[in-house]
Structure formats: structure tokens, C-alpha cells
Short mmCIF file of C-alpha atoms in Angstrom, two decimals:
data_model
loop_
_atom_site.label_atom_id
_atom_site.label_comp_id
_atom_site.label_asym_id
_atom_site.label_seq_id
_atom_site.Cartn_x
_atom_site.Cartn_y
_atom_site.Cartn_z
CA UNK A 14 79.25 93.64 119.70
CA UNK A 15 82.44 92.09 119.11
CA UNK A 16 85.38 93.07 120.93
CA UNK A 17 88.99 92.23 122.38
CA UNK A 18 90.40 93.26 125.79
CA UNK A 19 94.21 93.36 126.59
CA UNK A 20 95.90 94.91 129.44
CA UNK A 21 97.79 98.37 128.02
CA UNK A 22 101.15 97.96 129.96
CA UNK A 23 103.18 94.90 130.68
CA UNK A 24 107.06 95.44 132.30
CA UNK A 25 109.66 93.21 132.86
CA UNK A 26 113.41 92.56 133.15
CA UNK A 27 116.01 91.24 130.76
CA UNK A 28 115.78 87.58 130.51
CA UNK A 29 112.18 86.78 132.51
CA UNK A 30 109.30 85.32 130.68
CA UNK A 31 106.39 87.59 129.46
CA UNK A 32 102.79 86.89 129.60
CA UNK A 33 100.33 89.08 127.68
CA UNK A 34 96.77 87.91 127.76
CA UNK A 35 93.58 88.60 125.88
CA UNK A 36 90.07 87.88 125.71
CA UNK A 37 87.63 88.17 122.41
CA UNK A 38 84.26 87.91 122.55
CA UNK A 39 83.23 86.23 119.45
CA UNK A 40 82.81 82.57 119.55
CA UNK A 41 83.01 82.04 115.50
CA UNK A 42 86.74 83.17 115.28
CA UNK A 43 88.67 81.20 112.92
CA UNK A 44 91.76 82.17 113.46
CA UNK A 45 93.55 84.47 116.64
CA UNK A 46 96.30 86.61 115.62
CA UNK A 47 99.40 88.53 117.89
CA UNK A 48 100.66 91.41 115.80
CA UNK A 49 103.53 93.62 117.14
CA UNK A 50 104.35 97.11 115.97
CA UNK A 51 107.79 98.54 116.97
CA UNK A 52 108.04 102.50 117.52
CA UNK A 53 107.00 104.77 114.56
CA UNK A 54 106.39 101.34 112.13
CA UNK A 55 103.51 99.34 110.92
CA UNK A 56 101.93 95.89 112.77
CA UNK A 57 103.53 92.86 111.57
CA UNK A 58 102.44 89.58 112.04
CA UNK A 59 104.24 88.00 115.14
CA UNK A 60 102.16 84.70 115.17
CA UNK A 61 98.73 83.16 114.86
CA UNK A 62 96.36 79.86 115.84
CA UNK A 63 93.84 78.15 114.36
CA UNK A 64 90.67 78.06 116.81
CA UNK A 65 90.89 74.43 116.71
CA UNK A 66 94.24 74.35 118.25
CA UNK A 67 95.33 75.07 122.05
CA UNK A 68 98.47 75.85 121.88
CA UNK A 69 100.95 76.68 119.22
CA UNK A 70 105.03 76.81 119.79
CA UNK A 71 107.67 79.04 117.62
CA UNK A 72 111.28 79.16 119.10
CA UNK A 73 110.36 81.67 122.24
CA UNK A 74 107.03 82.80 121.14
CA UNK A 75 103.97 80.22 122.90
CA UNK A 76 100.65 80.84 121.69
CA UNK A 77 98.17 79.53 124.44
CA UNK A 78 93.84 79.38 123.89
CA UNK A 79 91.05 78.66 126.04
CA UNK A 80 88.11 78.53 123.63
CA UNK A 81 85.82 77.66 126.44
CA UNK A 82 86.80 80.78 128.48
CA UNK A 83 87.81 83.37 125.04
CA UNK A 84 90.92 83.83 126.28
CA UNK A 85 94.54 83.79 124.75
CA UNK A 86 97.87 84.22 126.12
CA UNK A 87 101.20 85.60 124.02
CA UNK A 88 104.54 83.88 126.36
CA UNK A 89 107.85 84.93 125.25
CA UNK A 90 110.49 83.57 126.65
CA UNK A 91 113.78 84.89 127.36
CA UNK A 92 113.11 88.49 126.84
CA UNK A 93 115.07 90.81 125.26
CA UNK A 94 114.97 94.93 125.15
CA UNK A 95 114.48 94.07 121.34
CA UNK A 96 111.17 92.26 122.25
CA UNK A 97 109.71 96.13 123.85
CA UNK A 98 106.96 97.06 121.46
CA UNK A 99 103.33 97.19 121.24
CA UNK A 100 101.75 93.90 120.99
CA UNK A 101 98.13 93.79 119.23
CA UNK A 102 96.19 90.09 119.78
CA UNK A 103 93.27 90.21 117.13
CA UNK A 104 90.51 88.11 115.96
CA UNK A 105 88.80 87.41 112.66
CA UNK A 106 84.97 88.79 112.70
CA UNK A 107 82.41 86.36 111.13
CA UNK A 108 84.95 83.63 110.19
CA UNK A 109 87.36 85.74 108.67
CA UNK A 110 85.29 85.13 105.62
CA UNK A 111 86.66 88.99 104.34
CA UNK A 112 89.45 89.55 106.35
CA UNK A 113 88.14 91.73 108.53
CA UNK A 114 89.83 91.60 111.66
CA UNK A 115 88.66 93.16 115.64
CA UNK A 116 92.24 94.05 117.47
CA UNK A 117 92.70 95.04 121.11
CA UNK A 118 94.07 98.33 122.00
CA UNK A 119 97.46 96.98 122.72
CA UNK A 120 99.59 96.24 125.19
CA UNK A 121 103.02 97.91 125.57
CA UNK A 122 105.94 95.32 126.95
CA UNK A 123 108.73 97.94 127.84
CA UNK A 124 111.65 95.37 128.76
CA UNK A 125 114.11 96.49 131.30
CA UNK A 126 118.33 95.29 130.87
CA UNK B 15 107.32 89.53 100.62
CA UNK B 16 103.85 91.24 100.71
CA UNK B 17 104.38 94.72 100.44
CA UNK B 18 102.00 97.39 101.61
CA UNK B 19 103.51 100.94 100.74
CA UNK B 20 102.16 104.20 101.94
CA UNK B 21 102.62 107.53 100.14
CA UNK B 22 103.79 109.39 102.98
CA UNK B 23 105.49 108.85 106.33
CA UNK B 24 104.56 112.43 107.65
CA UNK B 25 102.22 114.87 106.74
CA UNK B 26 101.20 118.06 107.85
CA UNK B 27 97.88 119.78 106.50
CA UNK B 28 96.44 122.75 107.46
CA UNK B 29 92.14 122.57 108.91
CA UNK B 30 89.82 122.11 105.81
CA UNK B 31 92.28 121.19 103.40
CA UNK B 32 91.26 118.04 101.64
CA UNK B 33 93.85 115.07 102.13
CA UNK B 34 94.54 111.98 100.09
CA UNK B 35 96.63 109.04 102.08
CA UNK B 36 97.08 106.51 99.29
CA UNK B 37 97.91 102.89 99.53
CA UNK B 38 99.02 100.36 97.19
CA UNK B 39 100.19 96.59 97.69
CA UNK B 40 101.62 94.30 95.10
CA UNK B 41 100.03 91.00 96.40
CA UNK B 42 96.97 91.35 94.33
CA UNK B 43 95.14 91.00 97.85
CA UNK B 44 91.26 91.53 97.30
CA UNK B 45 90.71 93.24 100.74
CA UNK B 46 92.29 96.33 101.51
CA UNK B 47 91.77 98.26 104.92
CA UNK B 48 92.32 101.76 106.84
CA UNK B 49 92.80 102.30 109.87
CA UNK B 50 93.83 105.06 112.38
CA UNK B 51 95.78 104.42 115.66
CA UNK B 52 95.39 106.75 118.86
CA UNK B 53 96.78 106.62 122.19
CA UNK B 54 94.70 104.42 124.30
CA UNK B 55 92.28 103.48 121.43
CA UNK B 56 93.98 100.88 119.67
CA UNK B 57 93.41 100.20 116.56
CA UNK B 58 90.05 101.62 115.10
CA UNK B 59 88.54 100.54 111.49
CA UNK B 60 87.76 103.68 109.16
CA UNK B 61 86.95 101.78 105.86
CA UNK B 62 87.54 98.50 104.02
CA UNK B 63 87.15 97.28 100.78
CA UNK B 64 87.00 93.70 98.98
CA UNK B 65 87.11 94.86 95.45
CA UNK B 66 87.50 97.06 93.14
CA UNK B 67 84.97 99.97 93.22
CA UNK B 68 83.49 98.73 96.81
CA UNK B 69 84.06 99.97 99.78
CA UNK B 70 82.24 99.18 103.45
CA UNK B 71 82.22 101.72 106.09
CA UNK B 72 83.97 100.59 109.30
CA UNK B 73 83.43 101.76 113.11
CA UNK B 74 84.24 105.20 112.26
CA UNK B 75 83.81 106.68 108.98
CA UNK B 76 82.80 109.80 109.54
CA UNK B 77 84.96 112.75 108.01
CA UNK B 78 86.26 110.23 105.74
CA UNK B 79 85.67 108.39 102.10
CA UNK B 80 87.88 106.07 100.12
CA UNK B 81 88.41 105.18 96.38
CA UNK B 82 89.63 102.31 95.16
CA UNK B 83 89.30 102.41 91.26
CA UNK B 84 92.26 99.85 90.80
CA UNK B 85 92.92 96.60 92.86
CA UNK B 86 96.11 97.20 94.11
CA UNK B 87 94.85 100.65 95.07
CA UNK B 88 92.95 102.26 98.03
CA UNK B 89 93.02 105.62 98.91
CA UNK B 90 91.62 107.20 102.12
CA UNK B 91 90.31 111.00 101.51
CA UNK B 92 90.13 113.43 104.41
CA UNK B 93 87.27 116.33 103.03
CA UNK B 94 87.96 119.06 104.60
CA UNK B 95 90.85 117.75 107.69
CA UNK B 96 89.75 118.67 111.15
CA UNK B 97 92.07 118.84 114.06
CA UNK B 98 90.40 115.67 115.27
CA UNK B 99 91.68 113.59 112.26
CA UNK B 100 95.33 114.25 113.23
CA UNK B 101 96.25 110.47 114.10
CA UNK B 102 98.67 107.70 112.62
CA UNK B 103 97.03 106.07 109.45
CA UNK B 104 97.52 102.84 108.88
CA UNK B 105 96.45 101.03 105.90
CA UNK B 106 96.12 96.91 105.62
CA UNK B 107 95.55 94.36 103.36
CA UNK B 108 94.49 90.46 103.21
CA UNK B 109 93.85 87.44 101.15
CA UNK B 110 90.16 86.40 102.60
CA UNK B 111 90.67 84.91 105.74
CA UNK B 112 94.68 85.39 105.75
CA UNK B 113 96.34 87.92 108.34
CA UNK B 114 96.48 91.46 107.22
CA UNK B 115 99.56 93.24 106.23
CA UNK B 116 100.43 96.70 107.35
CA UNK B 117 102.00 99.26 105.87
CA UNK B 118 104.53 101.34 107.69
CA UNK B 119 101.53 103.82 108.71
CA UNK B 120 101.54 107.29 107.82
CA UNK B 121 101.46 110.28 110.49
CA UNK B 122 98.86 113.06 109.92
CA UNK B 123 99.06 116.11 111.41
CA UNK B 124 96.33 118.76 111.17
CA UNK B 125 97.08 122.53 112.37
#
């Protein structure tokens, strides 16, 4: 069946670069999505591509995707202790035609000053 | 702004006491979604629905039902809560193929 694999811990310091990769397994996605949930809230949307696109650029946030291998990358650069949270990638299931989206189990950036 | 509202931030219910964890949003989104969140499990789909008066069970329904009787409405109903079904809640909803919105989750605990 469908599913998405992300690493569950990612640590770094105060003004480095963060990488947080996934891979998804189902070839049909129309759209890839990062979410990020801060303690004790909801997910919010952080960013998300189109499959048709490889990479995708928002201030310090770089979306990367290899369609051929499944696999997308979150970069944010210039980390700050705001940016420590749990950070969800997700794909849409057949299409996205109703919404229904497959997320990883997250994977927790603690950032250190 | 989308906004996804949850009745209750924390809740505490007692084993075999039936639950209701409502959920409204004021988007007049056609899918609506519930979720629970554990430690190490991510994100698992209980229930979603994309319309009024249906409802599709997700990858782990058991223990649970839903209602949603109005659009901008979907409740998730615990039976008879179990000490297993103490969790973070989190319901969700979306415009077809458009990301999901969350709501701020709500935390269940069962004694």
C-alpha cells in the first residue's frame, strides 16, 4: 500500500541549513505537501509542489523532488530555534481527487542557539 | 483564513463513557477528516467524509463512528472510550485536491 517514510529526529545549530527528506511510494501523487505542527497545536501548511515541478523556492524554505526516485527534500535555510517543530511531508492518494492525504510519521528538527 | 475549530482542547473521560469530539469549519470545504496522532505513529486516518451524510472508514476505525448531518460539521464519537483511545485528535478539512487544514487538535484522555 501507499506509504511515506521520514527520518523521526533531525538536530542542528542556530544558523546551519536543515535537510529533512522523504520518500512516498505512490507514483500518481499530484501534489507533495510539508506540514509543520509546533508543540501542543494543529499541522499547518508550510509549503507544497506540484509533481510536475522539481523544485520550488519560498524565502528560506526549498522544496526539492525526484519523481524518478519518490523522494523529496524540505531545506531551510538559516535556522532558527523558532523553526524546532515537527515537520509532516505528505502526499495526495489517488490524485488527490478527495483530498485524502498519506503523511509520514514526522520528523522532529529540535534547533540548538 | 480557513478556520477549523475544535470543541475542546483537553478532555478527560472516564473508560466506557461515550465521547463526542466535534468539528466545524467555515470554508464550506466538502471533505472533512479525523485523525489521531501518537508518539512514533504519525499521523493515522480514523474517518473521512466528502459530504453530507457520508462518511468512509480510514486505516483505523475501529472503536470509532462519525456524523456529519451538516456540511460544515463532523463529529467523531468514541462508544464506549477505552484506555487505548487516549491520543491527540486532530480533525482536517479540504477543498478536493487542496491541502487540508487542521484544527488546533484536541487531547483525549481516558482513565
Amino acid at each position: 500500500g501507499e506509504d511515506v517514510e521520514q527520518s523521526l529526529f533531525l538536530s542542528v545549530r542556530e544558523g546551519d541549513s536543515s535537510v529533512i527528506n522523504c520518500t512516498y511510494t505512490d507514483s500518481s501523487s499530484t501534489y507533495l505537501y510539508w506540514y509543520k505542527q509546533e508543540p501542543g497545536a494543529g499541522l499547518q501548511l508550510l509549503t507544497y509542489i506540484f509533481s510536475n515541478m522539481d523544485m520550488k523556492q519560498d524565502q528560506r524554505l526549498t522544496v526539492l523532488l525526484n519523481k524518478k526516485d519518490k523522494h523529496l527534500s524540505l531545506r531551510i535555510a538559516d535556522t532558527q530555534t523558532g523553526d524546532s517543530a515537527i515537520y509532516f511531508c505528505a502526499e495526495s492518494l489517488d490524485g488527490g481527487s478527495q483530498g485524502n492525504l498519506i503523511f509520514g510519521k514526522g520528523t522532529k528538527l529540535s534547533v540548538k542557539p | 483564513d480557513v478556520k477549523v475549530t475544535q470543541s475542546s482542547r483537553y478532555l478527560v473521560k472516564r473508560t466506557g463513557e461515550k465521547v463526542f469530539l466535534e468539528c466545524v469549519q467555515d470554508m464550506d470545504h466538502e471533505n472533512m477528516f479525523w485523525y489521531r496522532q501518537d508518539p512514533g505513529l504519525g499521523l493515522r486516518l480514523i474517518y473521512f467524509s466528502y459530504d453530507v451524510k457520508m462518511k468512509e472508514k480510514g486505516d483505523i476505525p475501529e472503536g470509532y463512528s462519525v456524523s456529519r448531518e451538516k456540511k460544515e460539521r463532523f463529529s467523531l464519537i468514541l462508544e464506549s472510550a477505552s484506555t487505548n483511545q487516549t491520543s491527540m485528535y486532530l480533525c482536517a478539512s479540504s477543498l478536493t485536491e487542496n491541502e487540508q487544514f487542521f484544527g488546533p487538535g484536541t487531547r483525549l484522555t481516558v482513565l
